[in-house]
């Protein structure tokens, strides 16, 4: 790597001569090596799906979660280092509950995400700190505007609002797949199926480590974890569809 | 003898420090479909002395949110200053127009947290895109109650029955304004520490109208 040994990559307080901050870029690399996450804003809500790579065959299903609720109207998925992500989750919960306490209404998604991104950004400003090796996708409902939104907060402190976004190992492929979808025509169930399929599509089951899918969605004004049964069905359906498509491709080749 | 005079008055004004100005008052706010009407008398007194006979007890919190003040003039002015400041910050952060709910919640919070040092009973009312016209009453202890017809101040005790009788659901703007003016006139007639003129403030989607009725033209009587 061009940056190593130059001395410009030792602290997030140092710019390289061409204006980059290597510590922040390394943090993004930690996210890029994690399981794929996909977020979709659909017709009547927002769907978050993430691939949790299992480090041991002895893990109990559903442990060390990557998808968390922040408040009644908001939730997020974590891509990257789980423990770093949990730091963002804790802060998100704190911000959300403080907001209700002072203003008497649920935090508007933009405000919640701006505050969360300021928090992430703060960790890129001090020599004694390191940036978070995690990206958070926040799905939330705006109770005043009656609207759903999807934001992605990155280690640099950037936070953009998306119709669809992806992070982790398969993000490039996932993004091209997401662009093909007609998001405004999909319901939450259809969005879940599409997101699950995209995540599965980015995998190579012969090569990749075993994984478990996790999903959350924001619908009917509330955030909730996708029920296990619904997610299992979507996963099964996704796998079947992908196999069918593969078979058809092979037929065409012959 | 201000301290002695205070001890004869209602529980609200008996909390005043010796010499403190009281807006010993009649205030009122009533929402109607599409807007809200706020009204107040204009008397400010120190015991039996009328310090101001044409004061304005309806303070503006944001472009379409107002607040009727009762209790200590100093306390309620400071309170509305704070709420106005926090609401402005909220508008800047969210990029939206403030809502009555948020305004009332901020007011409630400050009133409750400082209840030992304040004598302030306020009514927050206004119009916003989310809820239309709405009114919240925040009396002495710092509770917050959303109301269809809120009255407050020392004069209000005389008109509970009158407002109960006059208020009907889904009144028109004109009916609501007439009801507010009538009710306050009757409170001013019976309550020694309410008087002067009636100020009203009508807020709806199209904007704010402020009016007053001179003291010799009050709609008192049947």
PDB file of N, CA and C in Angstrom, chain A residues 2-49:
ATOM      1  N   UNK A   2       0.512   2.174  -0.856  1.00  0.00           N
ATOM      2  CA  UNK A   2       1.340   3.371  -1.047  1.00  0.00           C
ATOM      3  C   UNK A   2       1.512   4.158   0.235  1.00  0.00           C
ATOM      4  N   UNK A   3       0.473   4.099   1.081  1.00  0.00           N
ATOM      5  CA  UNK A   3       0.481   4.960   2.256  1.00  0.00           C
ATOM      6  C   UNK A   3       1.361   4.433   3.380  1.00  0.00           C
ATOM      7  N   UNK A   4       1.528   3.085   3.453  1.00  0.00           N
ATOM      8  CA  UNK A   4       2.247   2.568   4.616  1.00  0.00           C
ATOM      9  C   UNK A   4       3.736   2.891   4.533  1.00  0.00           C
ATOM     10  N   UNK A   5       4.300   3.257   5.682  1.00  0.00           N
ATOM     11  CA  UNK A   5       5.697   3.629   5.734  1.00  0.00           C
ATOM     12  C   UNK A   5       5.923   5.093   5.471  1.00  0.00           C
ATOM     13  N   UNK A   6       4.928   5.775   4.921  1.00  0.00           N
ATOM     14  CA  UNK A   6       5.098   7.196   4.631  1.00  0.00           C
ATOM     15  C   UNK A   6       4.981   8.039   5.900  1.00  0.00           C
ATOM     16  N   UNK A   7       4.318   7.484   6.926  1.00  0.00           N
ATOM     17  CA  UNK A   7       4.142   8.227   8.167  1.00  0.00           C
ATOM     18  C   UNK A   7       2.884   9.050   8.195  1.00  0.00           C
ATOM     19  N   UNK A   8       2.182   9.140   7.067  1.00  0.00           N
ATOM     20  CA  UNK A   8       0.946   9.921   7.023  1.00  0.00           C
ATOM     21  C   UNK A   8      -0.273   9.118   7.455  1.00  0.00           C
ATOM     22  N   UNK A   9      -0.056   7.825   7.752  1.00  0.00           N
ATOM     23  CA  UNK A   9      -1.220   7.001   8.072  1.00  0.00           C
ATOM     24  C   UNK A   9      -1.278   6.640   9.552  1.00  0.00           C
ATOM     25  N   UNK A  10      -0.507   7.337  10.374  1.00  0.00           N
ATOM     26  CA  UNK A  10      -0.427   6.943  11.778  1.00  0.00           C
ATOM     27  C   UNK A  10      -1.517   7.559  12.642  1.00  0.00           C
ATOM     28  N   UNK A  11      -2.095   8.653  12.179  1.00  0.00           N
ATOM     29  CA  UNK A  11      -3.091   9.338  13.023  1.00  0.00           C
ATOM     30  C   UNK A  11      -4.204   9.938  12.156  1.00  0.00           C
ATOM     31  N   UNK A  12      -5.414   9.929  12.650  1.00  0.00           N
ATOM     32  CA  UNK A  12      -6.479  10.577  11.884  1.00  0.00           C
ATOM     33  C   UNK A  12      -6.355  12.092  11.877  1.00  0.00           C
ATOM     34  N   UNK A  13      -5.391  12.630  12.636  1.00  0.00           N
ATOM     35  CA  UNK A  13      -5.220  14.089  12.637  1.00  0.00           C
ATOM     36  C   UNK A  13      -4.262  14.552  11.542  1.00  0.00           C
ATOM     37  N   UNK A  14      -3.685  13.607  10.807  1.00  0.00           N
ATOM     38  CA  UNK A  14      -2.698  13.986   9.786  1.00  0.00           C
ATOM     39  C   UNK A  14      -3.258  13.808   8.374  1.00  0.00           C
ATOM     40  N   UNK A  15      -3.186  14.872   7.585  1.00  0.00           N
ATOM     41  CA  UNK A  15      -3.513  14.781   6.164  1.00  0.00           C
ATOM     42  C   UNK A  15      -2.297  14.273   5.402  1.00  0.00           C
ATOM     43  N   UNK A  16      -2.500  13.477   4.358  1.00  0.00           N
ATOM     44  CA  UNK A  16      -1.396  13.157   3.463  1.00  0.00           C
ATOM     45  C   UNK A  16      -1.242  14.348   2.513  1.00  0.00           C
ATOM     46  N   UNK A  17      -0.068  14.458   1.818  1.00  0.00           N
ATOM     47  CA  UNK A  17       0.143  15.632   0.966  1.00  0.00           C
ATOM     48  C   UNK A  17      -0.933  15.787  -0.114  1.00  0.00           C
ATOM     49  N   UNK A  18      -1.559  14.671  -0.532  1.00  0.00           N
ATOM     50  CA  UNK A  18      -2.631  14.823  -1.523  1.00  0.00           C
ATOM     51  C   UNK A  18      -4.018  14.909  -0.879  1.00  0.00           C
ATOM     52  N   UNK A  19      -4.079  15.229   0.409  1.00  0.00           N
ATOM     53  CA  UNK A  19      -5.347  15.577   1.047  1.00  0.00           C
ATOM     54  C   UNK A  19      -6.187  14.416   1.511  1.00  0.00           C
ATOM     55  N   UNK A  20      -5.564  13.279   1.778  1.00  0.00           N
ATOM     56  CA  UNK A  20      -6.346  12.140   2.266  1.00  0.00           C
ATOM     57  C   UNK A  20      -6.033  11.875   3.736  1.00  0.00           C
ATOM     58  N   UNK A  21      -6.976  11.216   4.390  1.00  0.00           N
ATOM     59  CA  UNK A  21      -6.748  10.833   5.784  1.00  0.00           C
ATOM     60  C   UNK A  21      -6.773   9.320   5.829  1.00  0.00           C
ATOM     61  N   UNK A  22      -5.592   8.729   5.911  1.00  0.00           N
ATOM     62  CA  UNK A  22      -5.498   7.281   5.726  1.00  0.00           C
ATOM     63  C   UNK A  22      -6.195   6.485   6.812  1.00  0.00           C
ATOM     64  N   UNK A  23      -6.144   6.954   8.054  1.00  0.00           N
ATOM     65  CA  UNK A  23      -6.809   6.216   9.126  1.00  0.00           C
ATOM     66  C   UNK A  23      -8.304   6.047   8.839  1.00  0.00           C
ATOM     67  N   UNK A  24      -8.900   7.075   8.244  1.00  0.00           N
ATOM     68  CA  UNK A  24     -10.320   6.982   7.906  1.00  0.00           C
ATOM     69  C   UNK A  24     -10.526   5.978   6.773  1.00  0.00           C
ATOM     70  N   UNK A  25      -9.607   5.984   5.826  1.00  0.00           N
ATOM     71  CA  UNK A  25      -9.718   5.035   4.710  1.00  0.00           C
ATOM     72  C   UNK A  25      -9.548   3.597   5.201  1.00  0.00           C
ATOM     73  N   UNK A  26      -8.657   3.414   6.174  1.00  0.00           N
ATOM     74  CA  UNK A  26      -8.478   2.063   6.733  1.00  0.00           C
ATOM     75  C   UNK A  26      -9.754   1.604   7.431  1.00  0.00           C
ATOM     76  N   UNK A  27     -10.410   2.529   8.106  1.00  0.00           N
ATOM     77  CA  UNK A  27     -11.668   2.195   8.783  1.00  0.00           C
ATOM     78  C   UNK A  27     -12.703   1.726   7.759  1.00  0.00           C
ATOM     79  N   UNK A  28     -12.735   2.412   6.618  1.00  0.00           N
ATOM     80  CA  UNK A  28     -13.661   2.008   5.557  1.00  0.00           C
ATOM     81  C   UNK A  28     -13.316   0.626   5.031  1.00  0.00           C
ATOM     82  N   UNK A  29     -11.999   0.311   5.033  1.00  0.00           N
ATOM     83  CA  UNK A  29     -11.571  -1.022   4.590  1.00  0.00           C
ATOM     84  C   UNK A  29     -12.085  -2.100   5.545  1.00  0.00           C
ATOM     85  N   UNK A  30     -12.148  -1.769   6.841  1.00  0.00           N
ATOM     86  CA  UNK A  30     -12.659  -2.731   7.814  1.00  0.00           C
ATOM     87  C   UNK A  30     -14.127  -3.038   7.521  1.00  0.00           C
ATOM     88  N   UNK A  31     -14.849  -2.006   7.063  1.00  0.00           N
ATOM     89  CA  UNK A  31     -16.255  -2.210   6.704  1.00  0.00           C
ATOM     90  C   UNK A  31     -16.347  -3.038   5.423  1.00  0.00           C
ATOM     91  N   UNK A  32     -15.450  -2.740   4.481  1.00  0.00           N
ATOM     92  CA  UNK A  32     -15.503  -3.393   3.168  1.00  0.00           C
ATOM     93  C   UNK A  32     -15.225  -4.886   3.239  1.00  0.00           C
ATOM     94  N   UNK A  33     -14.607  -5.356   4.337  1.00  0.00           N
ATOM     95  CA  UNK A  33     -14.299  -6.780   4.422  1.00  0.00           C
ATOM     96  C   UNK A  33     -15.379  -7.535   5.200  1.00  0.00           C
ATOM     97  N   UNK A  34     -16.404  -6.805   5.646  1.00  0.00           N
ATOM     98  CA  UNK A  34     -17.485  -7.426   6.413  1.00  0.00           C
ATOM     99  C   UNK A  34     -18.558  -8.004   5.486  1.00  0.00           C
ATOM    100  N   UNK A  35     -19.481  -8.773   6.045  1.00  0.00           N
ATOM    101  CA  UNK A  35     -20.582  -9.327   5.256  1.00  0.00           C
ATOM    102  C   UNK A  35     -21.396  -8.240   4.581  1.00  0.00           C
ATOM    103  N   UNK A  36     -22.058  -8.589   3.480  1.00  0.00           N
ATOM    104  CA  UNK A  36     -22.802  -7.583   2.710  1.00  0.00           C
ATOM    105  C   UNK A  36     -24.078  -7.140   3.433  1.00  0.00           C
ATOM    106  N   UNK A  37     -24.341  -5.823   3.394  1.00  0.00           N
ATOM    107  CA  UNK A  37     -25.597  -5.287   3.918  1.00  0.00           C
ATOM    108  C   UNK A  37     -26.302  -4.525   2.820  1.00  0.00           C
ATOM    109  N   UNK A  38     -27.617  -4.610   2.808  1.00  0.00           N
ATOM    110  CA  UNK A  38     -28.390  -3.888   1.811  1.00  0.00           C
ATOM    111  C   UNK A  38     -29.535  -3.158   2.512  1.00  0.00           C
ATOM    112  N   UNK A  39     -29.789  -1.936   2.065  1.00  0.00           N
ATOM    113  CA  UNK A  39     -30.933  -1.175   2.574  1.00  0.00           C
ATOM    114  C   UNK A  39     -31.765  -0.694   1.403  1.00  0.00           C
ATOM    115  N   UNK A  40     -33.071  -0.847   1.483  1.00  0.00           N
ATOM    116  CA  UNK A  40     -33.951  -0.410   0.396  1.00  0.00           C
ATOM    117  C   UNK A  40     -35.102   0.418   0.953  1.00  0.00           C
ATOM    118  N   UNK A  41     -35.357   1.572   0.319  1.00  0.00           N
ATOM    119  CA  UNK A  41     -36.571   2.334   0.665  1.00  0.00           C
ATOM    120  C   UNK A  41     -37.616   1.965  -0.371  1.00  0.00           C
ATOM    121  N   UNK A  42     -38.675   1.341   0.074  1.00  0.00           N
ATOM    122  CA  UNK A  42     -39.709   0.904  -0.860  1.00  0.00           C
ATOM    123  C   UNK A  42     -40.975   1.740  -0.693  1.00  0.00           C
ATOM    124  N   UNK A  43     -42.039   1.295  -1.369  1.00  0.00           N
ATOM    125  CA  UNK A  43     -43.291   2.060  -1.428  1.00  0.00           C
ATOM    126  C   UNK A  43     -43.825   2.412  -0.029  1.00  0.00           C
ATOM    127  N   UNK A  44     -43.917   1.408   0.844  1.00  0.00           N
ATOM    128  CA  UNK A  44     -44.570   1.629   2.139  1.00  0.00           C
ATOM    129  C   UNK A  44     -43.649   1.386   3.326  1.00  0.00           C
ATOM    130  N   UNK A  45     -42.345   1.594   3.138  1.00  0.00           N
ATOM    131  CA  UNK A  45     -41.425   1.412   4.267  1.00  0.00           C
ATOM    132  C   UNK A  45     -39.966   1.325   3.850  1.00  0.00           C
ATOM    133  N   UNK A  46     -39.151   0.845   4.779  1.00  0.00           N
ATOM    134  CA  UNK A  46     -37.719   0.657   4.511  1.00  0.00           C
ATOM    135  C   UNK A  46     -37.322  -0.737   4.997  1.00  0.00           C
ATOM    136  N   UNK A  47     -36.471  -1.411   4.221  1.00  0.00           N
ATOM    137  CA  UNK A  47     -36.029  -2.754   4.590  1.00  0.00           C
ATOM    138  C   UNK A  47     -34.508  -2.770   4.755  1.00  0.00           C
ATOM    139  N   UNK A  48     -34.026  -3.412   5.809  1.00  0.00           N
ATOM    140  CA  UNK A  48     -32.591  -3.588   6.021  1.00  0.00           C
ATOM    141  C   UNK A  48     -32.290  -5.083   6.069  1.00  0.00           C
ATOM    142  N   UNK A  49     -31.314  -5.517   5.274  1.00  0.00           N
ATOM    143  CA  UNK A  49     -30.910  -6.929   5.338  1.00  0.00           C
ATOM    144  C   UNK A  49     -29.396  -6.969   5.441  1.00  0.00           C
TER     145      UNK A  49
END
